Short mmCIF file of C-alpha atoms in Angstrom, two decimals:
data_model
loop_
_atom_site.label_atom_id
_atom_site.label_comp_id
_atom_site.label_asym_id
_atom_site.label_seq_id
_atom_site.Cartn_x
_atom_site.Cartn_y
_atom_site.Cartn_z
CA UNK A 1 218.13 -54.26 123.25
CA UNK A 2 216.23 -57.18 122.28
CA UNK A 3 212.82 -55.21 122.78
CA UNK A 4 214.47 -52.44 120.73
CA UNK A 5 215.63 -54.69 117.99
CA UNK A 6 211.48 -56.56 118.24
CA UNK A 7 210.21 -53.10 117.43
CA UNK A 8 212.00 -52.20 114.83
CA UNK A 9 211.63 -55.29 113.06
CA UNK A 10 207.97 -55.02 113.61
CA UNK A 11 207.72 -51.46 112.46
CA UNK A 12 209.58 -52.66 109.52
CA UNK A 13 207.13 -55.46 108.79
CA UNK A 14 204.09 -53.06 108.87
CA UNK A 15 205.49 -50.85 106.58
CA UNK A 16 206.70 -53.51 103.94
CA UNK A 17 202.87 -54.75 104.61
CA UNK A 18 202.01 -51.46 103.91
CA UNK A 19 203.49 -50.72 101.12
CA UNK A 20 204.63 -53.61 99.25
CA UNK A 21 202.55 -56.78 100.38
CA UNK A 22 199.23 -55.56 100.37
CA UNK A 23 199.54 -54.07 96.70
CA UNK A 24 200.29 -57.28 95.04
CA UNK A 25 197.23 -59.13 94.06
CA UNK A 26 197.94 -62.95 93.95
CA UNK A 27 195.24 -65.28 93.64
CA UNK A 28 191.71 -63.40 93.47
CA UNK A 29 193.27 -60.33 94.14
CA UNK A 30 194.12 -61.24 97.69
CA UNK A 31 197.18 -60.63 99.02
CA UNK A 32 199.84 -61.77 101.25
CA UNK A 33 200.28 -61.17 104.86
CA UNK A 34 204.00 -60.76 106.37
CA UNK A 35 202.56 -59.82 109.97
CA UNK A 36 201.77 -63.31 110.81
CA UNK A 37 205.43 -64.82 109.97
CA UNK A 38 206.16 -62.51 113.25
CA UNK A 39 204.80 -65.11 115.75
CA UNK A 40 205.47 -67.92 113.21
CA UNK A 41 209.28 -67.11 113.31
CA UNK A 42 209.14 -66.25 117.02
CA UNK A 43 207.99 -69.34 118.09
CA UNK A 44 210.29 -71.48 115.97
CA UNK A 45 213.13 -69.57 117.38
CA UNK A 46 211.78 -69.07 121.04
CA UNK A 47 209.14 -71.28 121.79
CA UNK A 48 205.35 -71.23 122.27
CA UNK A 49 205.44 -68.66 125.30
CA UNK A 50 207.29 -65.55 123.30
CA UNK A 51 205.65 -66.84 120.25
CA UNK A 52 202.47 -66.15 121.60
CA UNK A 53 203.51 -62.79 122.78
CA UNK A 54 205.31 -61.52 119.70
CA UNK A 55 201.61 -62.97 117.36
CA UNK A 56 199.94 -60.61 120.59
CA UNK A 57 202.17 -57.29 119.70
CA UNK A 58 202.24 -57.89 116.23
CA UNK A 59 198.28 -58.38 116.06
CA UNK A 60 197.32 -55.66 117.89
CA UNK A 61 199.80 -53.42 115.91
CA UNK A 62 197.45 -55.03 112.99
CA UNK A 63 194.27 -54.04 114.80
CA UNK A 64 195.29 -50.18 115.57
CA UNK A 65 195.94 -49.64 111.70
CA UNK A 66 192.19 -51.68 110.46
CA UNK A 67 188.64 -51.15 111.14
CA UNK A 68 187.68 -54.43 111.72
CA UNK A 69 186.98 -55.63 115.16
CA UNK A 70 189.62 -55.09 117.48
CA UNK A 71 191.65 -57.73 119.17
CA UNK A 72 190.93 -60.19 116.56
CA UNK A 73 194.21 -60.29 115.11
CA UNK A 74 195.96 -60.12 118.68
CA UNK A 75 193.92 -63.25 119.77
CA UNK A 76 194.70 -65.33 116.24
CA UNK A 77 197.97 -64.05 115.82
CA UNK A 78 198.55 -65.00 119.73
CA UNK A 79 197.34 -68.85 119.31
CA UNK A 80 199.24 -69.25 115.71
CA UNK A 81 202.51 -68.29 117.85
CA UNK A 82 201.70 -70.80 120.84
CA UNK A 83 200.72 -73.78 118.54
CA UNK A 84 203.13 -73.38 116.27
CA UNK A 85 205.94 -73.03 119.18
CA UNK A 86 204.38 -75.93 121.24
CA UNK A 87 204.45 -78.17 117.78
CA UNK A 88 208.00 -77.05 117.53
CA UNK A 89 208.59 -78.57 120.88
CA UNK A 90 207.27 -81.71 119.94
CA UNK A 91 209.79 -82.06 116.63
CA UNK A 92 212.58 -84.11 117.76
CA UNK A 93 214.85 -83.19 114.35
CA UNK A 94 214.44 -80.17 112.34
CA UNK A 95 214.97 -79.85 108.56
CA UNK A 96 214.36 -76.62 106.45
CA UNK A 97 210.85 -78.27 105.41
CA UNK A 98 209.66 -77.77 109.38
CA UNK A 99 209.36 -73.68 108.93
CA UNK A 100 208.34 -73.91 105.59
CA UNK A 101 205.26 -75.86 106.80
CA UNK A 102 204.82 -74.16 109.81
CA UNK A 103 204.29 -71.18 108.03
CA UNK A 104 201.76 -72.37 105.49
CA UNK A 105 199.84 -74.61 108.06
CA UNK A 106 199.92 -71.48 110.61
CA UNK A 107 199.12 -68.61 107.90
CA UNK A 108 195.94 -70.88 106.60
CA UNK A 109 194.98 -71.55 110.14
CA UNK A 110 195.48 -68.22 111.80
CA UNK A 111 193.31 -66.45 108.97
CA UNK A 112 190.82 -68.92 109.14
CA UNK A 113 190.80 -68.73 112.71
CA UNK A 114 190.27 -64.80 112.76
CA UNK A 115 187.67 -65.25 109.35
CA UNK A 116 185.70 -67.46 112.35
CA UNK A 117 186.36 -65.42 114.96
CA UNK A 118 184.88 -62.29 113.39
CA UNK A 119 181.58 -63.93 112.06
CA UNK A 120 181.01 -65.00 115.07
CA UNK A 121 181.53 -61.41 117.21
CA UNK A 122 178.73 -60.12 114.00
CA UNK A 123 181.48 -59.55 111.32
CA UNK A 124 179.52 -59.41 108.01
CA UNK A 125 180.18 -60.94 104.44
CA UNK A 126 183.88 -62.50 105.30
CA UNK A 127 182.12 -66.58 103.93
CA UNK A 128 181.13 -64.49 100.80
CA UNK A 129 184.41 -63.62 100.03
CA UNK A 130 186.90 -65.57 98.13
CA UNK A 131 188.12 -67.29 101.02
CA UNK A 132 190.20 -69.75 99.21
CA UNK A 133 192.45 -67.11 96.99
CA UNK A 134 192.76 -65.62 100.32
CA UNK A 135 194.10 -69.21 102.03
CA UNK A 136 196.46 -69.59 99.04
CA UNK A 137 197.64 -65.83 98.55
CA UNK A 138 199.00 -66.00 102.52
CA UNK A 139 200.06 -69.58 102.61
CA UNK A 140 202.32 -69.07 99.57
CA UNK A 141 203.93 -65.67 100.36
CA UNK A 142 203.91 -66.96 104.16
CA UNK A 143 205.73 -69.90 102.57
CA UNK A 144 207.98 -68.40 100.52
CA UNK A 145 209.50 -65.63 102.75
CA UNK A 146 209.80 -67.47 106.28
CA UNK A 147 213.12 -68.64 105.52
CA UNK A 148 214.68 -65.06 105.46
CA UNK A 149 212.22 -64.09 108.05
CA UNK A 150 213.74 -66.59 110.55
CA UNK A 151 217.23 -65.23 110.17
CA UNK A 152 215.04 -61.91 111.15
CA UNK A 153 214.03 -63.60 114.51
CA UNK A 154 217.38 -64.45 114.83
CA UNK A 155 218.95 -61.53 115.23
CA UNK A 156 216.29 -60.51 117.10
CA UNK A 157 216.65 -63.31 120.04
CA UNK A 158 220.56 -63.06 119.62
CA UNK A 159 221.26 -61.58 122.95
CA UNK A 160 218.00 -62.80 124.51
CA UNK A 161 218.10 -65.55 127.22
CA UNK A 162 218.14 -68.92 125.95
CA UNK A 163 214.90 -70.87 126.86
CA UNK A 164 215.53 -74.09 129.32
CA UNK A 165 213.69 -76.56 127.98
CA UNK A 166 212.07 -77.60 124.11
CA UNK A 167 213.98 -77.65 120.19
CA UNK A 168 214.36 -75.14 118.77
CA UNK A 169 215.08 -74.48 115.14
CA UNK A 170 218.93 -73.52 114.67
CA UNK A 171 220.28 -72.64 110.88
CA UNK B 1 187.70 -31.62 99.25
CA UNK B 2 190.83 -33.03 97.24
CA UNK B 3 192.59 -35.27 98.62
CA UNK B 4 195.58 -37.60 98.11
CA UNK B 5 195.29 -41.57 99.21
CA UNK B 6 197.68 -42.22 101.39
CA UNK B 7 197.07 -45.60 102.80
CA UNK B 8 195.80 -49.04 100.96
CA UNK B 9 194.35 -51.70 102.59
CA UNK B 10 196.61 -53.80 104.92
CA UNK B 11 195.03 -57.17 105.38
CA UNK B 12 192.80 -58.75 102.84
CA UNK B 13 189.51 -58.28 104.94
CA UNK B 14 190.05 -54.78 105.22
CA UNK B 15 188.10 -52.37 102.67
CA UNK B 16 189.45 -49.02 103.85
CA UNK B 17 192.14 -46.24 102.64
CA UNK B 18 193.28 -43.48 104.12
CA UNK B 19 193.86 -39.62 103.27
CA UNK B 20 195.84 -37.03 104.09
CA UNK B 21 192.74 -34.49 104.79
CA UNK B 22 190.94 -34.77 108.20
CA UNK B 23 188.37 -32.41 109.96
CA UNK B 24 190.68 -29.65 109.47
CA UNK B 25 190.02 -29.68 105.77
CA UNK B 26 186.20 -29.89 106.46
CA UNK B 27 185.58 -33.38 106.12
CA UNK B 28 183.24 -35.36 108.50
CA UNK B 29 182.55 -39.10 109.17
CA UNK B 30 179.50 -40.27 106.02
CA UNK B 31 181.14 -37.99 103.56
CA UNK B 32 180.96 -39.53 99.81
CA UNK B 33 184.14 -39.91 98.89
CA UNK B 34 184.22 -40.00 94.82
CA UNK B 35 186.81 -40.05 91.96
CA UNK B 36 185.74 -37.97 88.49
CA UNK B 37 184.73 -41.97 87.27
CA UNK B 38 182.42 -42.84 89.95
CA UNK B 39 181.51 -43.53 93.86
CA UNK B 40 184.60 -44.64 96.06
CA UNK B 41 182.91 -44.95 99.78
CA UNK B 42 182.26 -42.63 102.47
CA UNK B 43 184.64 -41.66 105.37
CA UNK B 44 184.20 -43.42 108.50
CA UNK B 45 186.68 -42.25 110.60
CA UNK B 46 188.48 -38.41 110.78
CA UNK B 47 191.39 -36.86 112.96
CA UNK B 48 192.50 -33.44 112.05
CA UNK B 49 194.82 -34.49 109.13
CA UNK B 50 193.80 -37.57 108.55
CA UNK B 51 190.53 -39.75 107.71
CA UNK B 52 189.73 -43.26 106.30
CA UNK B 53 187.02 -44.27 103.89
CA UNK B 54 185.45 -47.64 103.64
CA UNK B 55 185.82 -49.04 99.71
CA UNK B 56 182.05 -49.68 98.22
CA UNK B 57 183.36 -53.02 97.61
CA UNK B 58 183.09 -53.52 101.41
CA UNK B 59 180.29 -55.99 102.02
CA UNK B 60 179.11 -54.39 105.05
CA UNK B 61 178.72 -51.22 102.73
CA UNK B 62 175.07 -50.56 101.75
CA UNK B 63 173.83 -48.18 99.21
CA UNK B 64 170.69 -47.33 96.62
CA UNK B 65 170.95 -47.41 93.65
CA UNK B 66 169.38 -45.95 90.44
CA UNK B 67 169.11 -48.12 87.18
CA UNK B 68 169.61 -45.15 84.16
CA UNK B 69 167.24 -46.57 81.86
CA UNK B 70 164.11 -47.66 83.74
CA UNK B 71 164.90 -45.83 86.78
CA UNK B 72 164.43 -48.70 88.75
CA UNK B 73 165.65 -48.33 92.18
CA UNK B 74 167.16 -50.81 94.37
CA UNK B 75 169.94 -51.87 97.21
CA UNK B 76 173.18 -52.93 96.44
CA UNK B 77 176.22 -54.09 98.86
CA UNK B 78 180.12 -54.77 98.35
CA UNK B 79 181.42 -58.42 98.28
CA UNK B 80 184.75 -57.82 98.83
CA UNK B 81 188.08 -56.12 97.40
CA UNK B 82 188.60 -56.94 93.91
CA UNK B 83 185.09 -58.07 93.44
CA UNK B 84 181.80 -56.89 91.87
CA UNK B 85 179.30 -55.20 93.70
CA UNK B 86 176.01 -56.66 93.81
CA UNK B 87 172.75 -55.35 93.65
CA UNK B 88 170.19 -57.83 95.00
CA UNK B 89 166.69 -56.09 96.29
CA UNK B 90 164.07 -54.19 94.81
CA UNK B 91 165.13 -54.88 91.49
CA UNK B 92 162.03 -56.59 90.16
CA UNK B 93 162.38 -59.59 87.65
CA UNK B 94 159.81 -58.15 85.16
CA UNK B 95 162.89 -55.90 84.23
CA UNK B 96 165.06 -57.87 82.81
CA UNK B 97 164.19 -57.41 79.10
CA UNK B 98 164.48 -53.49 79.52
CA UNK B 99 168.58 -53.16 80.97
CA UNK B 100 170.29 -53.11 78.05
CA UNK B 101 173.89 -54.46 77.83
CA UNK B 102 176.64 -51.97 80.28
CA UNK B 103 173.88 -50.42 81.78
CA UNK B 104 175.16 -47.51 84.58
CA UNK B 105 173.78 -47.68 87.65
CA UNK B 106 174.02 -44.12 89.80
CA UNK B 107 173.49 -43.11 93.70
CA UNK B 108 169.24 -43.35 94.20
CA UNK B 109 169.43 -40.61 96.39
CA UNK B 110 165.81 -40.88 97.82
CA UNK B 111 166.84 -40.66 101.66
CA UNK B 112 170.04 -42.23 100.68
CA UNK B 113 173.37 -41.63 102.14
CA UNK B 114 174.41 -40.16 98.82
CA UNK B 115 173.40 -37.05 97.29
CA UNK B 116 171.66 -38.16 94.10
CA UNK B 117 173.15 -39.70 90.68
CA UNK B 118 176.78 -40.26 91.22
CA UNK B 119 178.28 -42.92 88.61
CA UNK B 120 178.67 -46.24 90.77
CA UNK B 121 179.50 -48.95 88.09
CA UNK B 122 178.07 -51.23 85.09
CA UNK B 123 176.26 -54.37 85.40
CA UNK B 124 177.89 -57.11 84.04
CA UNK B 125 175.75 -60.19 85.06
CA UNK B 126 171.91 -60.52 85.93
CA UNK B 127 170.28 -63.47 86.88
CA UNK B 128 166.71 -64.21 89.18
CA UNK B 129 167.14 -64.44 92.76
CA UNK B 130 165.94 -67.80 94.60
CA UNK B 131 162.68 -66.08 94.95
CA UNK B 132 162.05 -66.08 91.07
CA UNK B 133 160.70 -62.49 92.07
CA UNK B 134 163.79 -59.97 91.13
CA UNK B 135 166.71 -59.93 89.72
CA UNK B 136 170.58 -60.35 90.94
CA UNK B 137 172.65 -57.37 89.21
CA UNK B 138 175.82 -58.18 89.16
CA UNK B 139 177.98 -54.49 88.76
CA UNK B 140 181.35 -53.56 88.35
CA UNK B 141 182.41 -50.42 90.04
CA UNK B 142 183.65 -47.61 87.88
CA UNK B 143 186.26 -46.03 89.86
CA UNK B 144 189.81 -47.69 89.38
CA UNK B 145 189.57 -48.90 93.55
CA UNK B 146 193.07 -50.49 93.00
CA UNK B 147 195.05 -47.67 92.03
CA UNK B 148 193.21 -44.75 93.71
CA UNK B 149 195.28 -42.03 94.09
CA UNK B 150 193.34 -38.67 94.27
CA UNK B 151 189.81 -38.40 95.72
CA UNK B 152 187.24 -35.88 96.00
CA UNK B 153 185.39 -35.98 99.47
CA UNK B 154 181.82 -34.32 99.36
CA UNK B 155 181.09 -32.17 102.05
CA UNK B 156 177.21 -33.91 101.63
CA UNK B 157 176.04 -34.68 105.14
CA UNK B 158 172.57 -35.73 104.17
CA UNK B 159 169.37 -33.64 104.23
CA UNK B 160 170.21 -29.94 103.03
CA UNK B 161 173.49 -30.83 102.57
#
């Protein structure tokens, strides 16, 4: 059920990306991206291992629908959910400020992270762009919908098995 | 062609949108894809119903261009969505007095992947490159690339076509 309830939720997330997200020009015209609170609020509710693997399904879910290189946004996406899930382990007392900036600080450095990643693999013109209206449009839409995104994740891991060992962010 | 967009962008390094008309409609992968105020992109990609067309404001998106007045032509690129295109070879600095103010710039079409003289956009800046040799255009696309919602796709496949 818990796979069933992942895929939905993901599915869901594309098409809000899809249809909503990407058409709303923030700063520069860039826009926000809701795919990367998937490993962001997986790993805060269950840890660096599923986080990585939820940022790995939800980036390559990215990479079918896009024509830049794929696997990019599977690898960032993947080591955005394990940081953020092993600095999660490390936080001894959660407050609600810990997922708000766990989702700027992982938004900014998952899409810098893929911006290097595809210059180096030969991607062309991504330092030309407007990098920093970029940063800000998915740190601040990142930040301002994790909160309700987490209660997402929750229901998600409801009825999965608990994880044995680490924090982990409880409302 | 005609054919309805279907699908914008979905992550802010992506310059592409899709259609709902493939290869069963006639349309194959370098296709101009234009709107009755200027050049879109081309199609890259095409399934039977479906195909996607890189945005001219892609920076890995190359094209000649024509300057209307002096005929001048040169190369111009993308720099990204919601940005000016700019046009930065062949454009020699001994121009600059004769491009008057919203000057058009069009498809070259000398071995080009565009059939000749579509619309692409005005220039809105010029300044000298570092060389001191030719000039920078700096052009804003015509075609409304944030609210596309028809296209036309050309069945131009080059030479002949």
């Amino acid at each position: 059920l818990t796979g069933l309830k992942a895929a939905l939720v993901l599915i869901s997330a594309l098409v809000l990306q899809a249809a909503v997200v990407s058409k709303l020009g923030l700063f520069g015209g860039a826009h926000g991206d809701l795919l990367i609170l998937v490993p962001i609020t997986a790993a805060l509710t269950v840890g660096p291992e599923r986080g990585a693997i939820a940022g790995f399904a939800a980036g390559l879910a990215v990479d079918l629908l896009v024509t830049t290189p794929f696997g990019l946004t599977a690898l960032a996406y993947c080591l955005v959910g394990y940081c953020i899930g092993a600095f999660q382990d490390g936080v001894l007392r959660a407050t609600w400020m810990l997922p708000v900036a766990s989702a700027v600080i992982g938004s900014v450095v998952g899409t810098t992270l893929w911006v290097l990643a595809a210059t180096v693999v030969g991607e062309e013109g991504l330092l030309s762009r407007d990098l920093v209206g970029v940063l800000v449009s998915v740190a601040v839409v990142a930040g301002l919908l994790v909160l309700p995104a987490l209660r997402v994740a929750r229901w998600v891991e409801a009825d999965m098995d608990r994880p044995l060992v680490g924090a982990r962010l409880r409302s | 062609v005609l054919a309805r967009v279907v699908g914008q962008p979905l992550t802010n390094f992506d310059d592409t949108v899709q259609l709902d008309q493939g290869s069963d409609a006639g349309i194959a992968v370098g296709m101009p894809v234009v709107t009755g105020a200027g050049l879109v992109g081309r199609v890259v990609a095409t399934t039977g119903g479906r195909s996607t067309v890189q945005l001219i404001t892609d920076p890995t998106f190359e094209f000649g261009v024509r300057l209307a007045t002096s005929q001048q032509v040169g190369l111009g690129h993308g720099t990204g969505e919601g940005l000016p295109l700019v046009i930065d070879q062949s454009i020699e600095v001994s121009l600059s007095d004769q491009i008057p103010d919203d000057e058009v710039v069009t498809t070259a079409g000398q071995r080009s992947a565009f059939p000749p003289d579509i619309p692409i956009g005005r220039i809105i800046g010029i300044e000298n490159a570092a060389d001191q040799l030719s000039l920078v255009l700096t052009v804003d696309p015509l075609a409304d690339l944030d609210n596309l919602a028809y296209v036309r796709v050309l069945r131009w496949t080059g030479e002949g076509g």
